Amino acid sequence: MKTDTQLRNDIQAELTWAPDVKSSDIGVIVKDGVVTLTGHLSSYAEKYAVERAAQRVYGVKALAIELTVKLPFDNQRTDADIALAAERALEWNVLVPDGKIHPMVEKGWLSLNGEVEWDYQRNAAEVAVRDLMGVTGVSNLVKVKPRVSPADVEKKIHEALSRQADREARKLSISVDGSHVTLRGTVHSWTERDAVQGAAWATPGVTVVVNDLLVDA
């Protein structure tokens, strides 16, 4: 178990090492493993990088973000400019479906709204706009629209098993609640267990997979 001093030193070292963190004026306060980050940064992209760097350090129990983004004069943009840049960034990203995600900007804070079929599309939209000049924050409000049914999921899982596993799973139960899929039952091997889970994740609209399958060789 690290002491608070050791954890603070490790976080500061990680921030110094991270190539996408440029500011040297970031405060790190640690108490009982809870880390508070303070300071002013010149872009939202760097703020995001600081958060990720702190999260990478082993021993961090919780993270409180008290970082603010203060754009240099040369980096300031109007909300209209940011909205236009965000729209173009989404259009040019091949992982973001056309016309499904709509940006809105207020005082530099960019909100993404809409519905997509896959969680990776939702994440890709945020990545596409996160580093735009003038952005002070991003709220990803895009929803993953469920397009699954128990019958469809079960069919895809058994199709995957026939391709990937040596034998079919037995006593397999698949329950679907909106975009959440829960897998229960018994399989013959870890290979089959992974195949079942992969098939569930590969179904459009699935955002959460709970794998409660047991391996009985």
JSON list of C-alpha atoms in Angstrom, two decimals:
[
{"chain": "A", "resi": 1, "resn": "MET", "atom": "CA", "xyz": [0.00, 0.00, 0.00]},
{"chain": "A", "resi": 2, "resn": "LYS", "atom": "CA", "xyz": [1.44, 3.37, -1.03]},
{"chain": "A", "resi": 3, "resn": "THR", "atom": "CA", "xyz": [1.57, 6.27, 1.36]},
{"chain": "A", "resi": 4, "resn": "ASP", "atom": "CA", "xyz": [-0.06, 9.53, 0.28]},
{"chain": "A", "resi": 5, "resn": "THR", "atom": "CA", "xyz": [3.38, 11.02, -0.28]},
{"chain": "A", "resi": 6, "resn": "GLN", "atom": "CA", "xyz": [4.46, 8.12, -2.51]},
{"chain": "A", "resi": 7, "resn": "LEU", "atom": "CA", "xyz": [1.22, 8.34, -4.48]},
{"chain": "A", "resi": 8, "resn": "ARG", "atom": "CA", "xyz": [1.61, 12.09, -4.94]},
{"chain": "A", "resi": 9, "resn": "ASN", "atom": "CA", "xyz": [5.18, 11.64, -6.17]},
{"chain": "A", "resi": 10, "resn": "ASP", "atom": "CA", "xyz": [4.12, 8.91, -8.60]},
{"chain": "A", "resi": 11, "resn": "ILE", "atom": "CA", "xyz": [1.34, 11.07, -10.05]},
{"chain": "A", "resi": 12, "resn": "GLN", "atom": "CA", "xyz": [3.67, 14.04, -10.49]},
{"chain": "A", "resi": 13, "resn": "ALA", "atom": "CA", "xyz": [6.19, 11.77, -12.20]},
{"chain": "A", "resi": 14, "resn": "GLU", "atom": "CA", "xyz": [3.48, 10.42, -14.52]},
{"chain": "A", "resi": 15, "resn": "LEU", "atom": "CA", "xyz": [2.36, 13.95, -15.41]},
{"chain": "A", "resi": 16, "resn": "THR", "atom": "CA", "xyz": [5.97, 14.91, -16.17]},
{"chain": "A", "resi": 17, "resn": "TRP", "atom": "CA", "xyz": [6.43, 11.80, -18.31]},
{"chain": "A", "resi": 18, "resn": "ALA", "atom": "CA", "xyz": [3.16, 12.13, -20.29]},
{"chain": "A", "resi": 19, "resn": "PRO", "atom": "CA", "xyz": [3.97, 13.79, -23.65]},
{"chain": "A", "resi": 20, "resn": "ASP", "atom": "CA", "xyz": [0.49, 15.29, -24.02]},
{"chain": "A", "resi": 21, "resn": "VAL", "atom": "CA", "xyz": [0.67, 17.13, -20.69]},
{"chain": "A", "resi": 22, "resn": "LYS", "atom": "CA", "xyz": [2.53, 20.41, -21.17]},
{"chain": "A", "resi": 23, "resn": "SER", "atom": "CA", "xyz": [1.65, 22.39, -18.07]},
{"chain": "A", "resi": 24, "resn": "SER", "atom": "CA", "xyz": [4.03, 22.19, -15.12]},
{"chain": "A", "resi": 25, "resn": "ASP", "atom": "CA", "xyz": [1.65, 24.09, -12.83]},
{"chain": "A", "resi": 26, "resn": "ILE", "atom": "CA", "xyz": [-0.70, 21.27, -11.79]},
{"chain": "A", "resi": 27, "resn": "GLY", "atom": "CA", "xyz": [-1.45, 20.83, -8.12]},
{"chain": "A", "resi": 28, "resn": "VAL", "atom": "CA", "xyz": [-1.69, 17.29, -6.75]},
{"chain": "A", "resi": 29, "resn": "ILE", "atom": "CA", "xyz": [-3.28, 16.79, -3.34]},
{"chain": "A", "resi": 30, "resn": "VAL", "atom": "CA", "xyz": [-3.58, 13.28, -1.89]},
{"chain": "A", "resi": 31, "resn": "LYS", "atom": "CA", "xyz": [-5.43, 12.24, 1.25]},
{"chain": "A", "resi": 32, "resn": "ASP", "atom": "CA", "xyz": [-6.09, 8.58, 2.06]},
{"chain": "A", "resi": 33, "resn": "GLY", "atom": "CA", "xyz": [-5.65, 7.63, -1.60]},
{"chain": "A", "resi": 34, "resn": "VAL", "atom": "CA", "xyz": [-8.13, 10.24, -2.85]},
{"chain": "A", "resi": 35, "resn": "VAL", "atom": "CA", "xyz": [-6.44, 12.53, -5.37]},
{"chain": "A", "resi": 36, "resn": "THR", "atom": "CA", "xyz": [-7.42, 16.12, -6.10]},
{"chain": "A", "resi": 37, "resn": "LEU", "atom": "CA", "xyz": [-6.00, 17.83, -9.18]},
{"chain": "A", "resi": 38, "resn": "THR", "atom": "CA", "xyz": [-5.96, 21.62, -9.33]},
{"chain": "A", "resi": 39, "resn": "GLY", "atom": "CA", "xyz": [-4.72, 24.24, -11.76]},
{"chain": "A", "resi": 40, "resn": "HIS", "atom": "CA", "xyz": [-5.45, 26.07, -14.99]},
{"chain": "A", "resi": 41, "resn": "LEU", "atom": "CA", "xyz": [-4.83, 24.50, -18.39]},
{"chain": "A", "resi": 42, "resn": "SER", "atom": "CA", "xyz": [-4.78, 25.97, -21.88]},
{"chain": "A", "resi": 43, "resn": "SER", "atom": "CA", "xyz": [-6.99, 23.36, -23.57]},
{"chain": "A", "resi": 44, "resn": "TYR", "atom": "CA", "xyz": [-9.59, 20.72, -22.85]},
{"chain": "A", "resi": 45, "resn": "ALA", "atom": "CA", "xyz": [-7.39, 18.16, -24.62]},
{"chain": "A", "resi": 46, "resn": "GLU", "atom": "CA", "xyz": [-4.68, 18.70, -22.02]},
{"chain": "A", "resi": 47, "resn": "LYS", "atom": "CA", "xyz": [-7.22, 18.55, -19.18]},
{"chain": "A", "resi": 48, "resn": "TYR", "atom": "CA", "xyz": [-8.36, 15.17, -20.49]},
{"chain": "A", "resi": 49, "resn": "ALA", "atom": "CA", "xyz": [-4.75, 14.01, -20.75]},
{"chain": "A", "resi": 50, "resn": "VAL", "atom": "CA", "xyz": [-4.06, 15.02, -17.14]},
{"chain": "A", "resi": 51, "resn": "GLU", "atom": "CA", "xyz": [-7.09, 13.07, -15.91]},
{"chain": "A", "resi": 52, "resn": "ARG", "atom": "CA", "xyz": [-6.05, 9.95, -17.84]},
{"chain": "A", "resi": 53, "resn": "ALA", "atom": "CA", "xyz": [-2.46, 10.23, -16.57]},
{"chain": "A", "resi": 54, "resn": "ALA", "atom": "CA", "xyz": [-3.60, 10.35, -12.95]},
{"chain": "A", "resi": 55, "resn": "GLN", "atom": "CA", "xyz": [-5.92, 7.39, -13.47]},
{"chain": "A", "resi": 56, "resn": "ARG", "atom": "CA", "xyz": [-3.03, 5.29, -14.78]},
{"chain": "A", "resi": 57, "resn": "VAL", "atom": "CA", "xyz": [-1.17, 5.49, -11.48]},
{"chain": "A", "resi": 58, "resn": "TYR", "atom": "CA", "xyz": [-1.63, 2.46, -9.25]},
{"chain": "A", "resi": 59, "resn": "GLY", "atom": "CA", "xyz": [-3.07, 3.25, -5.84]},
{"chain": "A", "resi": 60, "resn": "VAL", "atom": "CA", "xyz": [-5.49, 6.03, -6.82]},
{"chain": "A", "resi": 61, "resn": "LYS", "atom": "CA", "xyz": [-8.79, 5.26, -5.07]},
{"chain": "A", "resi": 62, "resn": "ALA", "atom": "CA", "xyz": [-10.76, 8.27, -6.31]},
{"chain": "A", "resi": 63, "resn": "LEU", "atom": "CA", "xyz": [-10.13, 11.36, -8.37]},
{"chain": "A", "resi": 64, "resn": "ALA", "atom": "CA", "xyz": [-11.49, 14.88, -7.78]},
{"chain": "A", "resi": 65, "resn": "ILE", "atom": "CA", "xyz": [-11.02, 17.24, -10.74]},
{"chain": "A", "resi": 66, "resn": "GLU", "atom": "CA", "xyz": [-10.67, 20.91, -9.90]},
{"chain": "A", "resi": 67, "resn": "LEU", "atom": "CA", "xyz": [-8.91, 21.80, -13.13]},
{"chain": "A", "resi": 68, "resn": "THR", "atom": "CA", "xyz": [-10.17, 24.70, -15.23]},
{"chain": "A", "resi": 69, "resn": "VAL", "atom": "CA", "xyz": [-9.55, 25.47, -18.89]},
{"chain": "A", "resi": 70, "resn": "LYS", "atom": "CA", "xyz": [-8.50, 29.03, -19.66]},
{"chain": "A", "resi": 71, "resn": "LEU", "atom": "CA", "xyz": [-7.88, 29.43, -23.35]},
{"chain": "A", "resi": 72, "resn": "PRO", "atom": "CA", "xyz": [-5.07, 31.70, -24.54]},
{"chain": "A", "resi": 73, "resn": "PHE", "atom": "CA", "xyz": [-6.35, 34.65, -26.56]},
{"chain": "A", "resi": 74, "resn": "ASP", "atom": "CA", "xyz": [-5.03, 33.16, -29.81]},
{"chain": "A", "resi": 75, "resn": "ASN", "atom": "CA", "xyz": [-6.96, 29.90, -29.19]},
{"chain": "A", "resi": 76, "resn": "GLN", "atom": "CA", "xyz": [-10.32, 31.45, -28.44]},
{"chain": "A", "resi": 77, "resn": "ARG", "atom": "CA", "xyz": [-13.10, 30.78, -30.94]},
{"chain": "A", "resi": 78, "resn": "THR", "atom": "CA", "xyz": [-16.75, 31.76, -31.17]},
{"chain": "A", "resi": 79, "resn": "ASP", "atom": "CA", "xyz": [-19.36, 29.12, -30.39]},
{"chain": "A", "resi": 80, "resn": "ALA", "atom": "CA", "xyz": [-20.40, 29.22, -34.03]},
{"chain": "A", "resi": 81, "resn": "ASP", "atom": "CA", "xyz": [-16.83, 28.49, -35.17]},
{"chain": "A", "resi": 82, "resn": "ILE", "atom": "CA", "xyz": [-16.53, 25.59, -32.73]},
{"chain": "A", "resi": 83, "resn": "ALA", "atom": "CA", "xyz": [-19.90, 24.15, -33.78]},
{"chain": "A", "resi": 84, "resn": "LEU", "atom": "CA", "xyz": [-18.92, 24.29, -37.45]},
{"chain": "A", "resi": 85, "resn": "ALA", "atom": "CA", "xyz": [-15.55, 22.67, -36.75]},
{"chain": "A", "resi": 86, "resn": "ALA", "atom": "CA", "xyz": [-17.23, 19.95, -34.67]},
{"chain": "A", "resi": 87, "resn": "GLU", "atom": "CA", "xyz": [-19.74, 19.23, -37.42]},
{"chain": "A", "resi": 88, "resn": "ARG", "atom": "CA", "xyz": [-16.98, 18.85, -39.97]},
{"chain": "A", "resi": 89, "resn": "ALA", "atom": "CA", "xyz": [-14.88, 16.68, -37.65]},
{"chain": "A", "resi": 90, "resn": "LEU", "atom": "CA", "xyz": [-17.83, 14.32, -37.19]},
{"chain": "A", "resi": 91, "resn": "GLU", "atom": "CA", "xyz": [-18.50, 14.23, -40.92]},
{"chain": "A", "resi": 92, "resn": "TRP", "atom": "CA", "xyz": [-14.88, 13.34, -41.71]},
{"chain": "A", "resi": 93, "resn": "ASN", "atom": "CA", "xyz": [-14.61, 10.59, -39.10]},
{"chain": "A", "resi": 94, "resn": "VAL", "atom": "CA", "xyz": [-15.32, 7.23, -40.73]},
{"chain": "A", "resi": 95, "resn": "LEU", "atom": "CA", "xyz": [-16.38, 5.68, -37.40]},
{"chain": "A", "resi": 96, "resn": "VAL", "atom": "CA", "xyz": [-19.16, 8.21, -36.83]},
{"chain": "A", "resi": 97, "resn": "PRO", "atom": "CA", "xyz": [-22.41, 7.49, -38.70]},
{"chain": "A", "resi": 98, "resn": "ASP", "atom": "CA", "xyz": [-23.59, 10.32, -40.96]},
{"chain": "A", "resi": 99, "resn": "GLY", "atom": "CA", "xyz": [-26.25, 12.60, -39.55]},
{"chain": "A", "resi": 100, "resn": "LYS", "atom": "CA", "xyz": [-26.68, 10.70, -36.27]},
{"chain": "A", "resi": 101, "resn": "ILE", "atom": "CA", "xyz": [-24.79, 12.99, -33.88]},
{"chain": "A", "resi": 102, "resn": "HIS", "atom": "CA", "xyz": [-25.46, 16.70, -33.45]},
{"chain": "A", "resi": 103, "resn": "PRO", "atom": "CA", "xyz": [-23.04, 19.10, -31.72]},
{"chain": "A", "resi": 104, "resn": "MET", "atom": "CA", "xyz": [-24.17, 22.06, -29.62]},
{"chain": "A", "resi": 105, "resn": "VAL", "atom": "CA", "xyz": [-21.83, 24.67, -28.15]},
{"chain": "A", "resi": 106, "resn": "GLU", "atom": "CA", "xyz": [-22.36, 27.13, -25.32]},
{"chain": "A", "resi": 107, "resn": "LYS", "atom": "CA", "xyz": [-19.49, 29.30, -24.10]},
{"chain": "A", "resi": 108, "resn": "GLY", "atom": "CA", "xyz": [-16.96, 26.84, -25.49]},
{"chain": "A", "resi": 109, "resn": "TRP", "atom": "CA", "xyz": [-18.56, 23.79, -23.88]},
{"chain": "A", "resi": 110, "resn": "LEU", "atom": "CA", "xyz": [-19.48, 21.26, -26.56]},
{"chain": "A", "resi": 111, "resn": "SER", "atom": "CA", "xyz": [-22.39, 18.83, -26.10]},
{"chain": "A", "resi": 112, "resn": "LEU", "atom": "CA", "xyz": [-22.99, 15.85, -28.37]},
{"chain": "A", "resi": 113, "resn": "ASN", "atom": "CA", "xyz": [-26.53, 14.60, -28.83]},
{"chain": "A", "resi": 114, "resn": "GLY", "atom": "CA", "xyz": [-28.09, 11.83, -30.90]},
{"chain": "A", "resi": 115, "resn": "GLU", "atom": "CA", "xyz": [-28.46, 8.08, -31.14]},
{"chain": "A", "resi": 116, "resn": "VAL", "atom": "CA", "xyz": [-26.15, 5.42, -32.56]},
{"chain": "A", "resi": 117, "resn": "GLU", "atom": "CA", "xyz": [-26.20, 1.64, -32.77]},
{"chain": "A", "resi": 118, "resn": "TRP", "atom": "CA", "xyz": [-22.77, 0.95, -31.29]},
{"chain": "A", "resi": 119, "resn": "ASP", "atom": "CA", "xyz": [-20.87, 2.19, -28.25]},
{"chain": "A", "resi": 120, "resn": "TYR", "atom": "CA", "xyz": [-17.65, 2.56, -30.29]},
{"chain": "A", "resi": 121, "resn": "GLN", "atom": "CA", "xyz": [-19.47, 5.11, -32.50]},
{"chain": "A", "resi": 122, "resn": "ARG", "atom": "CA", "xyz": [-20.40, 7.11, -29.42]},
{"chain": "A", "resi": 123, "resn": "ASN", "atom": "CA", "xyz": [-16.80, 7.09, -28.22]},
{"chain": "A", "resi": 124, "resn": "ALA", "atom": "CA", "xyz": [-15.46, 7.94, -31.68]},
{"chain": "A", "resi": 125, "resn": "ALA", "atom": "CA", "xyz": [-17.60, 11.06, -31.79]},
{"chain": "A", "resi": 126, "resn": "GLU", "atom": "CA", "xyz": [-16.12, 12.33, -28.54]},
{"chain": "A", "resi": 127, "resn": "VAL", "atom": "CA", "xyz": [-12.58, 11.62, -29.69]},
{"chain": "A", "resi": 128, "resn": "ALA", "atom": "CA", "xyz": [-13.25, 13.48, -32.96]},
{"chain": "A", "resi": 129, "resn": "VAL", "atom": "CA", "xyz": [-14.15, 16.75, -31.23]},
{"chain": "A", "resi": 130, "resn": "ARG", "atom": "CA", "xyz": [-12.15, 16.60, -28.01]},
{"chain": "A", "resi": 131, "resn": "ASP", "atom": "CA", "xyz": [-9.01, 18.23, -29.40]},
{"chain": "A", "resi": 132, "resn": "LEU", "atom": "CA", "xyz": [-10.67, 21.03, -31.39]},
{"chain": "A", "resi": 133, "resn": "MET", "atom": "CA", "xyz": [-9.32, 24.49, -30.73]},
{"chain": "A", "resi": 134, "resn": "GLY", "atom": "CA", "xyz": [-11.58, 26.60, -28.54]},
{"chain": "A", "resi": 135, "resn": "VAL", "atom": "CA", "xyz": [-13.29, 23.69, -26.78]},
{"chain": "A", "resi": 136, "resn": "THR", "atom": "CA", "xyz": [-13.35, 24.07, -22.99]},
{"chain": "A", "resi": 137, "resn": "GLY", "atom": "CA", "xyz": [-15.28, 20.87, -22.22]},
{"chain": "A", "resi": 138, "resn": "VAL", "atom": "CA", "xyz": [-17.26, 18.02, -23.77]},
{"chain": "A", "resi": 139, "resn": "SER", "atom": "CA", "xyz": [-20.50, 16.38, -22.64]},
{"chain": "A", "resi": 140, "resn": "ASN", "atom": "CA", "xyz": [-21.16, 13.15, -24.50]},
{"chain": "A", "resi": 141, "resn": "LEU", "atom": "CA", "xyz": [-24.94, 12.76, -24.34]},
{"chain": "A", "resi": 142, "resn": "VAL", "atom": "CA", "xyz": [-25.16, 10.39, -27.32]},
{"chain": "A", "resi": 143, "resn": "LYS", "atom": "CA", "xyz": [-27.32, 7.37, -26.58]},
{"chain": "A", "resi": 144, "resn": "VAL", "atom": "CA", "xyz": [-26.76, 3.84, -27.80]},
{"chain": "A", "resi": 145, "resn": "LYS", "atom": "CA", "xyz": [-30.13, 2.82, -29.16]},
{"chain": "A", "resi": 146, "resn": "PRO", "atom": "CA", "xyz": [-30.90, -0.81, -28.32]},
{"chain": "A", "resi": 147, "resn": "ARG", "atom": "CA", "xyz": [-31.66, -2.93, -31.36]},
{"chain": "A", "resi": 148, "resn": "VAL", "atom": "CA", "xyz": [-31.53, -6.31, -29.78]},
{"chain": "A", "resi": 149, "resn": "SER", "atom": "CA", "xyz": [-33.95, -9.06, -28.87]},
{"chain": "A", "resi": 150, "resn": "PRO", "atom": "CA", "xyz": [-33.31, -12.24, -26.90]},
{"chain": "A", "resi": 151, "resn": "ALA", "atom": "CA", "xyz": [-33.88, -14.36, -30.00]},
{"chain": "A", "resi": 152, "resn": "ASP", "atom": "CA", "xyz": [-31.40, -12.36, -32.10]},
{"chain": "A", "resi": 153, "resn": "VAL", "atom": "CA", "xyz": [-28.72, -12.44, -29.43]},
{"chain": "A", "resi": 154, "resn": "GLU", "atom": "CA", "xyz": [-29.10, -16.17, -28.81]},
{"chain": "A", "resi": 155, "resn": "LYS", "atom": "CA", "xyz": [-28.96, -16.89, -32.53]},
{"chain": "A", "resi": 156, "resn": "LYS", "atom": "CA", "xyz": [-25.76, -14.88, -32.98]},
{"chain": "A", "resi": 157, "resn": "ILE", "atom": "CA", "xyz": [-24.14, -16.50, -29.96]},
{"chain": "A", "resi": 158, "resn": "HIS", "atom": "CA", "xyz": [-24.79, -20.04, -31.21]},
{"chain": "A", "resi": 159, "resn": "GLU", "atom": "CA", "xyz": [-23.59, -19.04, -34.70]},
{"chain": "A", "resi": 160, "resn": "ALA", "atom": "CA", "xyz": [-20.37, -17.76, -33.13]},
{"chain": "A", "resi": 161, "resn": "LEU", "atom": "CA", "xyz": [-19.99, -20.96, -31.14]},
{"chain": "A", "resi": 162, "resn": "SER", "atom": "CA", "xyz": [-20.27, -23.07, -34.24]},
{"chain": "A", "resi": 163, "resn": "ARG", "atom": "CA", "xyz": [-17.43, -21.06, -35.79]},
{"chain": "A", "resi": 164, "resn": "GLN", "atom": "CA", "xyz": [-15.14, -20.54, -32.81]},
{"chain": "A", "resi": 165, "resn": "ALA", "atom": "CA", "xyz": [-15.65, -23.28, -30.25]},
{"chain": "A", "resi": 166, "resn": "ASP", "atom": "CA", "xyz": [-15.17, -27.03, -30.39]},
{"chain": "A", "resi": 167, "resn": "ARG", "atom": "CA", "xyz": [-18.62, -27.81, -29.04]},
{"chain": "A", "resi": 168, "resn": "GLU", "atom": "CA", "xyz": [-21.81, -25.91, -28.43]},
{"chain": "A", "resi": 169, "resn": "ALA", "atom": "CA", "xyz": [-22.55, -24.53, -25.00]},
{"chain": "A", "resi": 170, "resn": "ARG", "atom": "CA", "xyz": [-25.11, -26.35, -22.90]},
{"chain": "A", "resi": 171, "resn": "LYS", "atom": "CA", "xyz": [-27.63, -24.94, -20.46]},
{"chain": "A", "resi": 172, "resn": "LEU", "atom": "CA", "xyz": [-27.03, -21.47, -21.88]},
{"chain": "A", "resi": 173, "resn": "SER", "atom": "CA", "xyz": [-29.36, -18.68, -20.74]},
{"chain": "A", "resi": 174, "resn": "ILE", "atom": "CA", "xyz": [-29.37, -15.23, -22.37]},
{"chain": "A", "resi": 175, "resn": "SER", "atom": "CA", "xyz": [-31.42, -12.43, -20.86]},
{"chain": "A", "resi": 176, "resn": "VAL", "atom": "CA", "xyz": [-31.74, -9.02, -22.52]},
{"chain": "A", "resi": 177, "resn": "ASP", "atom": "CA", "xyz": [-32.86, -5.89, -20.70]},
{"chain": "A", "resi": 178, "resn": "GLY", "atom": "CA", "xyz": [-32.71, -2.93, -23.06]},
{"chain": "A", "resi": 179, "resn": "SER", "atom": "CA", "xyz": [-29.07, -2.81, -24.11]},
{"chain": "A", "resi": 180, "resn": "HIS", "atom": "CA", "xyz": [-27.84, -5.00, -21.23]},
{"chain": "A", "resi": 181, "resn": "VAL", "atom": "CA", "xyz": [-27.17, -8.70, -21.84]},
{"chain": "A", "resi": 182, "resn": "THR", "atom": "CA", "xyz": [-26.63, -11.24, -19.07]},
{"chain": "A", "resi": 183, "resn": "LEU", "atom": "CA", "xyz": [-25.14, -14.65, -19.83]},
{"chain": "A", "resi": 184, "resn": "ARG", "atom": "CA", "xyz": [-25.70, -17.59, -17.51]},
{"chain": "A", "resi": 185, "resn": "GLY", "atom": "CA", "xyz": [-25.20, -21.31, -17.73]},
{"chain": "A", "resi": 186, "resn": "THR", "atom": "CA", "xyz": [-22.41, -23.80, -18.31]},
{"chain": "A", "resi": 187, "resn": "VAL", "atom": "CA", "xyz": [-19.84, -24.11, -21.10]},
{"chain": "A", "resi": 188, "resn": "HIS", "atom": "CA", "xyz": [-17.16, -26.71, -21.79]},
{"chain": "A", "resi": 189, "resn": "SER", "atom": "CA", "xyz": [-14.09, -24.45, -21.95]},
{"chain": "A", "resi": 190, "resn": "TRP", "atom": "CA", "xyz": [-12.74, -20.95, -21.51]},
{"chain": "A", "resi": 191, "resn": "THR", "atom": "CA", "xyz": [-12.64, -20.74, -25.31]},
{"chain": "A", "resi": 192, "resn": "GLU", "atom": "CA", "xyz": [-16.38, -21.25, -25.47]},
{"chain": "A", "resi": 193, "resn": "ARG", "atom": "CA", "xyz": [-16.91, -18.79, -22.63]},
{"chain": "A", "resi": 194, "resn": "ASP", "atom": "CA", "xyz": [-14.93, -16.11, -24.50]},
{"chain": "A", "resi": 195, "resn": "ALA", "atom": "CA", "xyz": [-16.76, -16.91, -27.73]},
{"chain": "A", "resi": 196, "resn": "VAL", "atom": "CA", "xyz": [-20.15, -16.47, -26.10]},
{"chain": "A", "resi": 197, "resn": "GLN", "atom": "CA", "xyz": [-19.12, -13.16, -24.57]},
{"chain": "A", "resi": 198, "resn": "GLY", "atom": "CA", "xyz": [-17.63, -11.93, -27.85]},
{"chain": "A", "resi": 199, "resn": "ALA", "atom": "CA", "xyz": [-20.80, -12.81, -29.74]},
{"chain": "A", "resi": 200, "resn": "ALA", "atom": "CA", "xyz": [-22.88, -10.85, -27.25]},
{"chain": "A", "resi": 201, "resn": "TRP", "atom": "CA", "xyz": [-20.63, -7.79, -27.57]},
{"chain": "A", "resi": 202, "resn": "ALA", "atom": "CA", "xyz": [-20.77, -8.06, -31.37]},
{"chain": "A", "resi": 203, "resn": "THR", "atom": "CA", "xyz": [-24.55, -7.61, -31.41]},
{"chain": "A", "resi": 204, "resn": "PRO", "atom": "CA", "xyz": [-25.64, -4.06, -32.42]},
{"chain": "A", "resi": 205, "resn": "GLY", "atom": "CA", "xyz": [-27.00, -2.02, -29.52]},
{"chain": "A", "resi": 206, "resn": "VAL", "atom": "CA", "xyz": [-25.39, -3.98, -26.71]},
{"chain": "A", "resi": 207, "resn": "THR", "atom": "CA", "xyz": [-23.69, -1.68, -24.19]},
{"chain": "A", "resi": 208, "resn": "VAL", "atom": "CA", "xyz": [-23.18, -3.99, -21.21]},
{"chain": "A", "resi": 209, "resn": "VAL", "atom": "CA", "xyz": [-22.43, -7.73, -21.06]},
{"chain": "A", "resi": 210, "resn": "VAL", "atom": "CA", "xyz": [-22.52, -9.54, -17.71]},
{"chain": "A", "resi": 211, "resn": "ASN", "atom": "CA", "xyz": [-20.78, -12.88, -18.11]},
{"chain": "A", "resi": 212, "resn": "ASP", "atom": "CA", "xyz": [-21.88, -15.30, -15.39]},
{"chain": "A", "resi": 213, "resn": "LEU", "atom": "CA", "xyz": [-21.02, -18.42, -17.40]},
{"chain": "A", "resi": 214, "resn": "LEU", "atom": "CA", "xyz": [-19.37, -21.31, -15.57]},
{"chain": "A", "resi": 215, "resn": "VAL", "atom": "CA", "xyz": [-16.71, -23.53, -17.14]},
{"chain": "A", "resi": 216, "resn": "ASP", "atom": "CA", "xyz": [-17.31, -27.26, -16.61]},
{"chain": "A", "resi": 217, "resn": "ALA", "atom": "CA", "xyz": [-14.67, -29.28, -18.41]}
]
